[in-house]
Amino acid sequence: RSTAPARATTMASTAKEVGVSRGELPVVRTITAFVSPATAAQAKALSAAAGAVLAACFARLSEGGYAVQTVRVALSPFESWLGVAPGVDDEAATTAYRASLAEAAAAALEAAKHSYHAAGAGDDAPGVLLTVGPASSPAGALAIPHLVRTTPGVTASADVGRARGADGDAGSRTLMTMAPSADPAMCRACAEVMSELATTTEDAAGNFQFAALARVDPCTPFFPAAFAPPAGGAAPADAAASAAGRAAIGAEPAVGGGATGRGAAALGPRVLVALGLQHLNITVPAAEAAAAADPAGHAQPAAVAGAVTAALRPHVRALQADIEAVVADPSLAAAVAAAHGGGAGGSGGAPALAYIGTDTSFAPNPSAPALDRLFRAAGVPHPGASGSLALASALTAACKTLGVGASARPLLVGYCGLMLPPLEDLGLASAVSRGQLTVSDLLSLSAVCGIGLDTVPVHVPGLFPDSETAGADSGAEGVAAAGVAPPLERVIGDVAAMAYRLGKPLSCRLFPYASAAGSATEFDHPHMCNTSVMALP
């Protein structure tokens, strides 16, 4: 592959500059480019610009020795730019709306792929994935199953929050307004989406491409939760935490809490870039070394978290410097601005391109060291056993405070916490199959860890009311009428209630199964493992 821009071949290794060994490196799970179109035509143009940015970032990190698993484009919420009404109670309009969404998504994805490869990404580079962002209405959410079935490589989500107006009453729904509670209609719609994907995609695997979101900020790099701020919206406050960040965003940061805060700064750049890591190959051995050094044979949660922080921080700093070097290229920024139809800068004179941070979450993968090794390093026999909450809390705190006290504070975005997806981690899958980890356990752990209920296979009675005759477009209505939606609706509401009560981002990605709890799943997916179907509480 002769793909790297000239600047990448002439610069010294950033990792060497910050003292990182080029031995064992974390995997970059995703390089995500966020764009905020105002129209479907802009979605295509900005996705093309994002593809070129992703190619440059991929080249830089590959030259540095990093394995990059995916590159992704995240659009702002599709109802804000599609330009087509959903056609509630009008079958023809509904069909046209769903077709328009799929066509716009396919066009944006194709544009991103074309520019990505034209900019030098070779055949050995990962393919581009795209998300159209979250729906914020039931009609929008119910268009997602058709999108997932007909547009490979595209994901979506739905926001279940209910916004409040200035008078404190339920007001207009907006993803940029803090929602005090879940909207029952959106919880119901998300349950119907999950049910329809379960019955109309092979082995229910379509649910890998959909999640219900509660209090999730824009610019979270992991799919399917990722989305950009709406055009003219705001970016996460932490992206303005440094002088470079303030210049990129074009505003002072607002005060917020947690890793990214809930405050936001006015959006300046046209394309925002963030990283999501897969670092268990670095952090699990560090935790086990801390345990081996303790006379008890295991370490306290704080010691495990400290070992994780020490192992991970230099890599996060090195990756940040690498991507900041890419986005500083004026020719790349000019190309992004041209795609938007403006000058070289964003709003308020801010640049058209900026790096905004890294999600330091523990993101499992079947090919990575299993999460149960972290638990055993802290003396916890398995995930779900007593001590799990304390360890999950310590590990999530380590992710969120990675930059505290550092001479060059890394910018953080996204969940920044411990992820516990049973279908993506062999240790969690084993604990579920042995009956040691339940949905209730995962809900409890969500109070102190990163993501909520993620890739959880659950038994839903009556899921296939007419499995002999159900076609690919049988839809959600028959499923809901059979009484399937209520149990899913309730658990989505539980996750949302926790998110709003605790003031943290959570999401819900469930895989409904007709098979009884305890039966084996049979997924054939490169990034998923198999476990047992779980019972809903």
XYZ file of C-alpha atoms in Angstrom:
537
model
C 0.000 0.000 0.000
C 1.460 3.362 -1.006
C -1.156 5.371 0.770
C 0.346 7.641 3.391
C 0.276 11.386 2.907
C 3.748 12.902 2.692
C 3.477 14.489 6.120
C 3.159 11.048 7.743
C 6.411 9.796 6.202
C 8.456 12.819 7.187
C 7.481 13.138 10.848
C 9.234 11.367 13.700
C 7.339 8.736 15.639
C 5.019 10.506 18.035
C 5.082 7.522 20.348
C 8.856 7.794 20.614
C 8.502 11.471 21.453
C 6.221 10.706 24.403
C 8.149 7.659 25.595
C 5.893 4.831 24.402
C 7.470 1.525 23.433
C 6.519 0.300 19.963
C 6.248 -3.198 21.359
C 2.760 -4.082 22.557
C 0.266 -1.448 21.431
C -3.464 -1.149 22.065
C -5.789 -1.853 19.177
C -7.642 1.132 17.761
C -11.181 -0.202 17.690
C -12.446 2.749 15.680
C -11.426 5.998 14.072
C -14.725 7.866 13.889
C -15.336 11.024 11.871
C -18.398 13.075 12.829
C -20.174 15.305 10.327
C -23.256 17.491 10.760
C -25.176 17.891 7.496
C -28.222 20.075 7.077
C -29.514 18.189 4.016
C -29.227 14.750 2.442
C -26.994 16.239 -0.260
C -24.698 17.615 2.440
C -24.681 14.229 4.140
C -23.190 12.759 0.976
C -20.661 15.583 0.460
C -19.491 15.652 4.067
C -19.260 11.866 4.204
C -16.930 12.043 1.217
C -14.796 14.602 3.050
C -14.809 12.384 6.124
C -13.600 9.442 4.037
C -10.462 11.349 3.045
C -9.846 12.308 6.680
C -10.229 8.687 7.775
C -7.719 7.570 5.131
C -5.145 10.055 6.434
C -5.721 9.024 10.068
C -5.531 5.332 9.170
C -2.259 5.843 7.291
C -0.713 7.709 10.213
C -1.660 5.129 12.832
C -0.753 2.175 10.625
C 2.717 3.590 10.052
C 3.061 3.876 13.808
C 2.354 0.170 14.226
C -1.219 0.382 15.456
C -3.790 -2.167 14.327
C -6.930 -0.272 13.285
C -10.016 -2.463 13.387
C -12.627 -0.115 11.844
C -13.090 3.365 10.396
C -16.493 4.977 10.707
C -18.534 8.000 9.693
C -21.190 9.263 12.121
C -23.881 11.623 10.872
C -26.088 13.869 12.954
C -29.622 12.586 13.791
C -31.193 11.699 10.479
C -34.516 13.418 11.145
C -32.599 16.720 11.250
C -31.277 16.442 7.668
C -33.282 13.879 5.674
C -35.869 16.433 4.549
C -38.718 13.928 4.197
C -41.708 13.648 6.536
C -42.247 10.190 8.064
C -45.891 10.025 6.985
C -47.585 8.872 10.189
C -50.763 6.845 9.457
C -50.079 7.065 5.719
C -48.732 3.782 4.385
C -47.480 5.183 1.086
C -45.735 8.096 2.780
C -44.222 5.780 5.371
C -42.863 3.498 2.677
C -41.407 6.471 0.791
C -39.850 7.831 3.986
C -38.126 4.549 4.782
C -36.883 4.212 1.210
C -35.538 7.784 1.296
C -33.607 7.091 4.494
C -32.046 3.931 3.083
C -31.152 5.667 -0.187
C -29.581 8.664 1.570
C -27.585 6.415 3.893
C -26.365 4.249 1.021
C -25.307 7.331 -0.957
C -23.413 8.788 2.008
C -21.677 5.490 2.709
C -20.684 5.024 -0.936
C -19.299 8.579 -1.061
C -17.238 7.955 2.071
C -15.883 4.682 0.684
C -14.954 6.240 -2.649
C -13.000 9.132 -1.154
C -11.422 6.851 1.473
C -9.902 4.625 -1.195
C -9.170 7.529 -3.566
C -7.145 9.106 -0.735
C -4.964 6.017 -0.586
C -6.591 3.427 1.675
C -5.610 0.102 0.121
C -7.325 -3.252 -0.023
C -5.809 -4.195 3.338
C -7.428 -1.207 5.050
C -10.641 -1.750 7.022
C -13.861 -0.900 5.233
C -15.887 2.187 6.074
C -18.978 1.898 8.271
C -21.638 4.585 8.714
C -24.358 5.510 11.183
C -27.255 7.823 10.412
C -27.559 8.833 14.066
C -30.510 8.387 16.400
C -34.194 8.748 15.729
C -36.041 11.057 18.090
C -39.610 10.070 17.178
C -41.414 6.727 17.084
C -42.021 7.072 13.343
C -38.324 7.679 12.786
C -37.358 4.714 14.948
C -39.707 2.382 13.084
C -37.905 3.202 9.823
C -34.696 1.653 11.165
C -35.417 -2.075 10.557
C -35.835 -1.448 6.823
C -32.588 0.547 6.838
C -30.642 -2.208 8.593
C -32.038 -4.956 6.352
C -31.405 -3.161 3.071
C -28.215 -1.162 3.674
C -25.190 -3.253 4.756
C -22.595 -1.346 6.729
C -25.111 1.152 8.165
C -26.257 1.350 11.782
C -28.730 3.543 13.663
C -30.080 4.206 17.133
C -32.981 5.918 18.877
C -33.006 8.426 21.721
C -35.572 7.504 24.376
C -35.413 10.764 26.341
C -38.249 13.206 26.784
C -37.060 16.813 26.671
C -38.539 19.651 28.715
C -39.412 23.093 27.472
C -38.404 26.306 29.148
C -41.512 26.221 31.331
C -40.538 22.820 32.777
C -43.293 20.934 30.962
C -42.692 18.304 28.331
C -41.586 20.298 25.333
C -40.200 19.749 21.888
C -37.932 16.720 21.676
C -34.301 17.461 20.923
C -31.182 15.379 21.393
C -29.318 18.450 22.572
C -31.720 19.124 25.463
C -31.206 17.228 28.690
C -34.114 14.832 29.144
C -35.339 14.214 32.702
C -37.052 10.910 31.976
C -37.730 8.278 29.360
C -40.506 8.711 26.832
C -42.740 5.605 27.031
C -43.621 5.933 23.345
C -39.927 5.853 22.411
C -39.243 2.887 24.706
C -42.124 1.084 23.006
C -40.848 1.983 19.543
C -37.338 0.739 20.395
C -38.801 -2.532 21.677
C -40.666 -2.916 18.391
C -37.499 -2.218 16.408
C -35.602 -4.894 18.356
C -38.457 -7.343 17.895
C -38.709 -6.708 14.171
C -34.954 -7.062 13.680
C -35.067 -10.299 15.662
C -37.730 -11.768 13.405
C -36.535 -10.443 10.041
C -32.723 -10.760 10.157
C -30.736 -13.971 10.276
C -30.208 -15.223 13.846
C -31.487 -11.852 15.149
C -28.080 -10.386 14.249
C -29.651 -7.164 12.925
C -29.834 -6.015 16.535
C -26.040 -5.687 16.479
C -26.697 -2.532 14.409
C -29.243 -0.827 16.685
C -29.362 0.536 20.233
C -31.729 2.570 22.387
C -29.874 5.554 23.862
C -30.433 7.357 27.143
C -28.508 10.536 27.895
C -25.748 9.732 25.408
C -23.743 12.735 24.265
C -22.841 13.453 20.646
C -19.369 12.394 19.521
C -19.261 9.043 21.294
C -17.059 7.101 18.836
C -18.497 3.607 19.403
C -21.316 2.326 17.186
C -24.269 2.094 17.197
C -24.452 4.942 19.761
C -22.291 7.373 17.773
C -23.793 10.527 16.292
C -22.672 14.027 15.425
C -24.296 17.174 16.797
C -27.083 18.479 14.560
C -25.981 21.207 12.154
C -25.527 24.344 14.247
C -25.561 22.253 17.420
C -22.818 21.708 19.967
C -19.815 19.490 20.584
C -18.801 17.891 23.906
C -17.299 20.331 26.379
C -14.163 18.257 26.958
C -13.111 18.894 23.364
C -12.469 22.490 24.433
C -10.503 21.556 27.542
C -7.140 22.572 26.119
C -5.968 25.624 24.203
C -5.965 23.577 20.987
C -9.452 22.332 21.758
C -10.749 25.831 22.370
C -9.297 26.972 19.064
C -10.899 24.022 17.280
C -14.325 24.419 18.819
C -14.295 28.193 18.789
C -15.630 28.686 22.313
C -14.789 28.301 25.966
C -15.868 24.992 27.526
C -19.004 24.893 29.630
C -18.861 23.408 33.104
C -19.834 19.747 33.233
C -19.239 16.544 35.149
C -17.659 13.193 34.377
C -15.268 12.453 31.570
C -16.942 14.631 28.986
C -19.237 16.733 31.120
C -22.791 17.611 30.171
C -21.838 21.117 29.104
C -21.196 21.870 25.473
C -19.383 24.391 23.368
C -20.651 25.911 20.134
C -19.774 23.722 17.179
C -17.068 25.167 14.951
C -15.379 22.384 12.924
C -16.983 20.679 9.953
C -15.464 17.264 10.684
C -14.639 16.055 14.183
C -12.396 13.036 14.735
C -12.406 10.752 17.779
C -10.850 7.397 18.643
C -12.246 4.375 20.466
C -9.744 1.896 21.875
C -9.576 -1.851 22.424
C -6.827 -2.001 25.019
C -7.329 -5.215 26.983
C -4.094 -6.580 25.498
C -2.336 -3.780 27.419
C -4.449 -3.378 30.533
C -5.157 -7.020 31.461
C -1.440 -7.941 31.739
C -0.865 -4.749 33.758
C -3.632 -5.717 36.188
C -2.304 -9.273 36.479
C 1.192 -7.940 37.184
C -0.224 -5.834 40.032
C -1.958 -8.935 41.408
C 1.215 -11.030 41.171
C 3.150 -8.385 43.101
C 0.668 -8.452 45.998
C 1.417 -11.017 48.751
C -2.272 -11.949 48.762
C -2.080 -13.036 45.132
C -4.646 -10.447 44.101
C -4.758 -6.676 44.173
C -7.301 -4.279 45.606
C -9.584 -2.604 43.031
C -7.754 0.708 43.431
C -4.417 -0.984 42.719
C -5.824 -2.691 39.617
C -7.203 0.646 38.431
C -3.871 2.335 39.080
C -2.021 -0.277 37.054
C -4.490 0.194 34.209
C -4.043 3.956 34.242
C -0.255 3.736 34.215
C -0.295 1.254 31.319
C -2.818 3.126 29.200
C -2.037 6.820 29.653
C 1.099 7.040 27.473
C -0.678 5.307 24.593
C -3.635 7.679 24.764
C -1.262 10.654 24.724
C 0.667 9.224 21.759
C -2.490 8.528 19.765
C -3.785 12.017 20.470
C -0.550 13.554 19.182
C -0.719 11.373 16.068
C -4.261 12.410 15.146
C -3.674 16.055 16.041
C -0.786 16.018 13.561
C -3.109 14.731 10.845
C -5.899 17.241 11.430
C -3.377 20.099 11.478
C -2.748 19.587 7.755
C -4.163 22.750 6.120
C -4.792 21.049 2.777
C -6.953 18.388 4.413
C -8.873 21.031 6.361
C -9.385 23.034 3.170
C -10.821 19.979 1.425
C -13.243 19.443 4.301
C -14.351 23.082 4.228
C -14.828 22.936 0.462
C -17.096 19.904 0.839
C -19.220 21.955 3.220
C -19.347 24.787 0.724
C -17.468 27.246 2.942
C -13.999 28.644 3.399
C -11.076 27.023 5.176
C -12.573 27.671 8.560
C -15.679 26.633 10.429
C -18.086 28.930 12.218
C -16.549 31.793 14.108
C -13.218 31.333 12.302
C -12.612 27.892 13.827
C -10.859 25.287 11.641
C -12.872 22.922 9.482
C -11.277 19.836 11.048
C -10.448 18.913 14.658
C -9.554 15.995 16.902
C -11.886 15.937 19.919
C -10.728 13.013 22.043
C -10.486 9.311 22.810
C -13.005 6.961 24.418
C -10.862 4.984 26.861
C -13.541 2.382 27.606
C -12.726 -1.275 28.181
C -14.156 -2.485 24.871
C -14.036 -6.296 24.673
C -13.666 -8.457 21.607
C -13.627 -12.262 21.326
C -10.042 -12.069 20.052
C -8.853 -9.954 23.002
C -7.942 -11.068 26.551
C -11.162 -11.803 28.421
C -12.576 -9.414 31.008
C -12.840 -12.106 33.694
C -9.054 -11.930 34.007
C -9.420 -8.371 35.314
C -11.930 -9.581 37.891
C -9.657 -12.401 39.070
C -6.731 -9.977 39.333
C -8.812 -8.125 41.931
C -9.740 -11.306 43.785
C -13.253 -11.475 42.293
C -13.845 -15.057 41.103
C -16.077 -14.128 38.172
C -18.094 -11.191 36.823
C -21.244 -10.869 38.900
C -19.698 -12.173 42.126
C -19.451 -9.979 45.212
C -16.768 -7.378 44.649
C -17.833 -6.835 41.032
C -19.406 -3.451 41.747
C -16.317 -2.170 43.535
C -14.025 -3.254 40.717
C -16.317 -1.930 37.965
C -16.484 1.415 39.753
C -12.694 1.616 40.118
C -12.040 0.687 36.495
C -14.582 3.193 35.193
C -13.067 5.906 37.391
C -9.672 5.074 35.895
C -11.061 5.573 32.383
C -12.687 8.895 33.260
C -9.716 10.346 35.157
C -6.965 9.167 32.844
C -5.721 12.679 32.198
C -5.867 14.019 35.768
C -2.418 15.111 36.883
C -0.861 14.431 33.477
C 1.462 17.079 32.083
C -0.389 16.946 28.756
C -3.975 16.097 29.584
C -5.563 13.696 27.077
C -8.933 14.743 25.728
C -11.659 12.218 26.536
C -15.030 11.655 24.868
C -17.751 9.035 24.968
C -18.603 6.462 27.617
C -15.106 6.130 29.149
C -15.996 3.152 31.320
C -16.107 -0.607 31.709
C -18.208 -2.251 28.993
C -19.810 -5.609 29.791
C -21.223 -7.120 26.550
C -21.801 -10.886 26.947
C -21.765 -11.522 23.172
C -18.398 -9.788 22.715
C -16.302 -11.240 25.550
C -15.473 -14.903 26.139
C -15.201 -14.465 29.913
C -18.600 -12.798 30.209
C -20.123 -15.370 27.851
C -18.801 -18.171 30.042
C -20.163 -16.555 33.213
C -23.593 -16.214 31.613
C -23.598 -19.849 30.478
C -22.706 -20.989 34.012
C -25.561 -18.935 35.481
C -23.135 -16.623 37.297
C -24.123 -13.419 35.499
C -27.739 -12.323 34.994
C -29.540 -9.394 33.390
C -30.203 -8.040 36.894
C -26.457 -8.215 37.616
C -25.704 -6.282 34.441
C -28.321 -3.672 35.334
C -26.760 -3.248 38.776
C -23.277 -2.931 37.312
C -24.570 -0.264 34.919
C -24.868 2.059 37.917
C -21.073 2.236 38.153
C -19.714 1.143 34.768
C -19.771 2.350 31.218
C -22.556 1.430 28.866
C -25.757 -0.263 30.118
C -27.088 -3.501 28.602
C -25.000 -4.255 25.531
C -25.281 -7.294 23.237
C -27.480 -9.189 25.691
C -29.430 -12.167 24.262
C -32.779 -12.356 26.073
C -35.686 -14.778 25.995
C -38.943 -13.135 24.948
C -41.982 -15.457 25.012
C -44.082 -15.381 21.845
C -41.428 -13.620 19.798
C -42.282 -15.644 16.672
C -46.092 -15.752 16.779
C -46.277 -16.998 13.172
C -42.771 -18.130 12.340
C -43.954 -20.347 9.509
C -45.379 -17.466 7.482
C -43.598 -14.334 8.718
C -41.880 -12.614 5.798
C -38.984 -10.209 5.674
C -41.331 -7.244 5.900
C -43.900 -8.666 8.325
C -43.176 -5.597 10.467
C -43.366 -4.804 14.152
C -47.124 -4.471 14.513
C -47.856 -8.196 14.614
C -45.017 -8.715 17.065
C -46.283 -5.988 19.376
C -49.845 -7.291 19.163
C -48.648 -10.682 20.384
C -47.479 -9.066 23.605
C -43.774 -9.133 22.820
C -43.009 -5.436 23.208
C -43.947 -4.940 26.880
C -41.076 -6.921 28.518
C -38.509 -5.328 26.222
C -40.133 -1.954 26.741
C -39.819 -2.324 30.506
C -36.142 -3.231 30.505
C -35.347 -0.350 28.108
C -37.191 1.905 30.553
C -35.112 0.518 33.428
C -31.862 1.369 31.662
C -33.155 4.841 30.787
C -34.325 5.477 34.348
C -30.863 4.647 35.644
C -29.243 6.943 33.096
C -31.399 9.930 34.025
C -31.378 9.286 37.763
C -27.578 8.905 37.909
C -26.805 11.495 35.244
C -24.765 9.207 32.997
C -24.912 7.920 29.412
C -26.318 4.414 28.996
C -27.593 2.416 26.057
C -29.558 -0.767 25.519
C -28.718 -3.273 22.761
C -30.761 -6.432 23.248
C -31.029 -9.556 21.096
C -34.553 -10.960 21.614
C -34.781 -14.738 21.268
C -37.749 -17.080 21.100
C -35.531 -19.855 22.500
C -35.829 -20.579 26.205
C -33.454 -19.028 28.697
C -30.381 -21.231 29.006
C -30.402 -22.389 25.392
C -27.313 -21.688 23.326
C -27.008 -18.816 20.865
C -25.673 -19.623 17.404
C -24.142 -16.439 16.051
C -21.674 -16.550 13.183
C -20.148 -13.080 13.349
C -16.460 -12.067 13.367
C -16.866 -9.777 16.376
C -19.294 -11.860 18.434
C -19.054 -15.015 20.521
C -21.781 -17.358 21.706
C -23.316 -17.785 25.121
C -26.676 -18.753 26.649
C -29.946 -16.913 26.182
C -30.683 -14.898 29.339
C -33.963 -14.499 31.217
C -35.435 -11.026 31.571
C -35.936 -10.081 35.226
